[in-house]
């Protein structure tokens, strides 16, 4: 059955490619495939374009990559026409940018919104995917490209009793688009990751009382976010061509790199001076732009961790409170580093209470709020900033069945394996942008990695077309090779030892593996390019 509501639908429901997701990657992928002359349809569960920047419309949501590198590079005209207002734009601006792109390149006509893919089955005889949606439609396509993002399946903690609660509950990744009136209300925020921190520092002013439920303290780095003048914009525009190349040559896809040489080449005083200098930059450079040893060697990591702890302590008036807010159980940078603006200062206010739930967990909702093992907290609104089933969640929810009826959900519930995070053995012609075991699973300035992966996929499809082939998938051996390399790289770092969504530790029962490739963006790109140049050696093509 074909959904005939949409304007550009193929009468027989047959496409060259189905793209799932109309966020940063999906929009670019659609544009690239259309340029090739392919018949493409995009499905998105959201009501409009934007992906992450559509759904995460919670108070204070803001990108923490610099706007001049968090953008598309494919159109000079676009770079000329779009004006970024500041260094780290807030969610509404980023969403507006993606809407601007969709309109400028007339992308909407090929996107079907409010449509969730419910299953995708590989038909071995037809060598095509059959895709069903919650709108009752069914289409087929030679290629299925998931652009669902690595953080798009929200993790909702299973606190019982939510139906009893008389107030309002909102997950940050499904925040009501019209907002919630928090003025004068008793607001509870559960979670103090990058998202929780943005919410807390933003709503503390408006809320009557704010109760923060913290399980793990974070190493927040102050964000420096100047407004851009016309001169700034002209400066970054003039550098766009250089930046476009530069971001692919660095460790984390930004315009800076691990620029300070080895940790061991400097005295303690020199290191301190360098750390102060990078701290003042007010960006993720403090995390992925200092010394290579920081994420690998305990001694270096301890020193930088202590540097940040000191900075946090200095911000909190009450030493007992400071003790709770200073992370001790893991090292700096082994959990996603959040950028903050006034976060620690919020706890000096009279209307803000920090509830440490590390040893006294939240047990349930009550009619009037939340109960922990140590007490009850009366609340009008509970904001769950509790994160995501990262990397795999959006893919496993889609019920993807590959060759011989194998199920991606079932396979990944045992062991999360992929080839470069781009393809999975047993699932021909399925491409996964930001799939697990690629740097795009969040060890990268996202726009850099997403565009690189979309380009790789587009080149791969072009190759198949040019050589008269129909399908491609990695061999078992190729996949084993990548997983082994990924694991060797990951296990040499301190990241693999910290519990967080990076290792799958935030989801009960999820197999442990560092979800993000940590060998560096430049190295990843080199490997991807080499593979392409070799004619996709190690892949079965037919
Ligand atoms: P994160 O980083 O996974 O943070 C989720 C937070 O929620 C974290 O503080 C968790 O504590 C907390 N959490 C989760 N479940 C519970 C329960 N049951 N009780 C108390 N606290 C809980 O997600 P974010 O959305 O903040 O950030 C995700 C990414 O988005 C971020 O890394 C950026 O890349 C953008 P825990 O640490 O598990 O103890």
Coordinates of N, CA, C and O in Angstrom, one line a residue, residues 54 57 168 174-182:
X54 N 15.0 19.6 16.4 CA 13.5 19.7 16.4 C 13.1 19.2 17.8 O 12.3 19.9 18.5
X57 N 13.9 20.7 22.3 CA 13.6 22.2 22.5 C 13.3 22.5 23.9 O 12.5 23.4 24.2
X168 N 3.2 17.9 36.0 CA 3.6 17.6 34.6 C 5.0 17.0 34.5 O 5.9 17.4 35.2
X174 N 11.8 15.2 24.4 CA 10.4 15.3 23.9 C 9.7 16.5 24.6 O 8.5 16.4 24.9
X175 N 10.4 17.5 24.8 CA 9.9 18.7 25.5 C 8.8 19.3 24.7 O 8.9 19.4 23.4
X176 N 7.6 19.7 25.3 CA 6.5 20.3 24.5 C 7.0 21.5 23.7 O 7.7 22.4 24.3
X177 N 6.7 21.5 22.5 CA 7.2 22.6 21.6 C 6.7 24.0 22.0 O 7.3 25.0 21.8
X178 N 5.5 24.0 22.7 CA 5.0 25.3 23.1 C 5.6 25.7 24.5 O 5.3 26.7 25.0
X179 N 6.5 24.8 25.0 CA 7.1 25.1 26.3 C 6.2 24.8 27.5 O 5.1 24.3 27.3
X180 N 6.8 25.0 28.7 CA 6.0 24.8 29.9 C 6.2 26.0 30.7 O 7.3 26.5 30.9
X181 N 5.1 26.5 31.3 CA 5.2 27.7 32.1 C 5.7 27.3 33.5 O 5.1 26.6 34.2
X182 N 7.0 27.7 33.8 CA 7.6 27.2 35.0 C 7.6 28.3 36.1 O 8.1 28.2 37.2

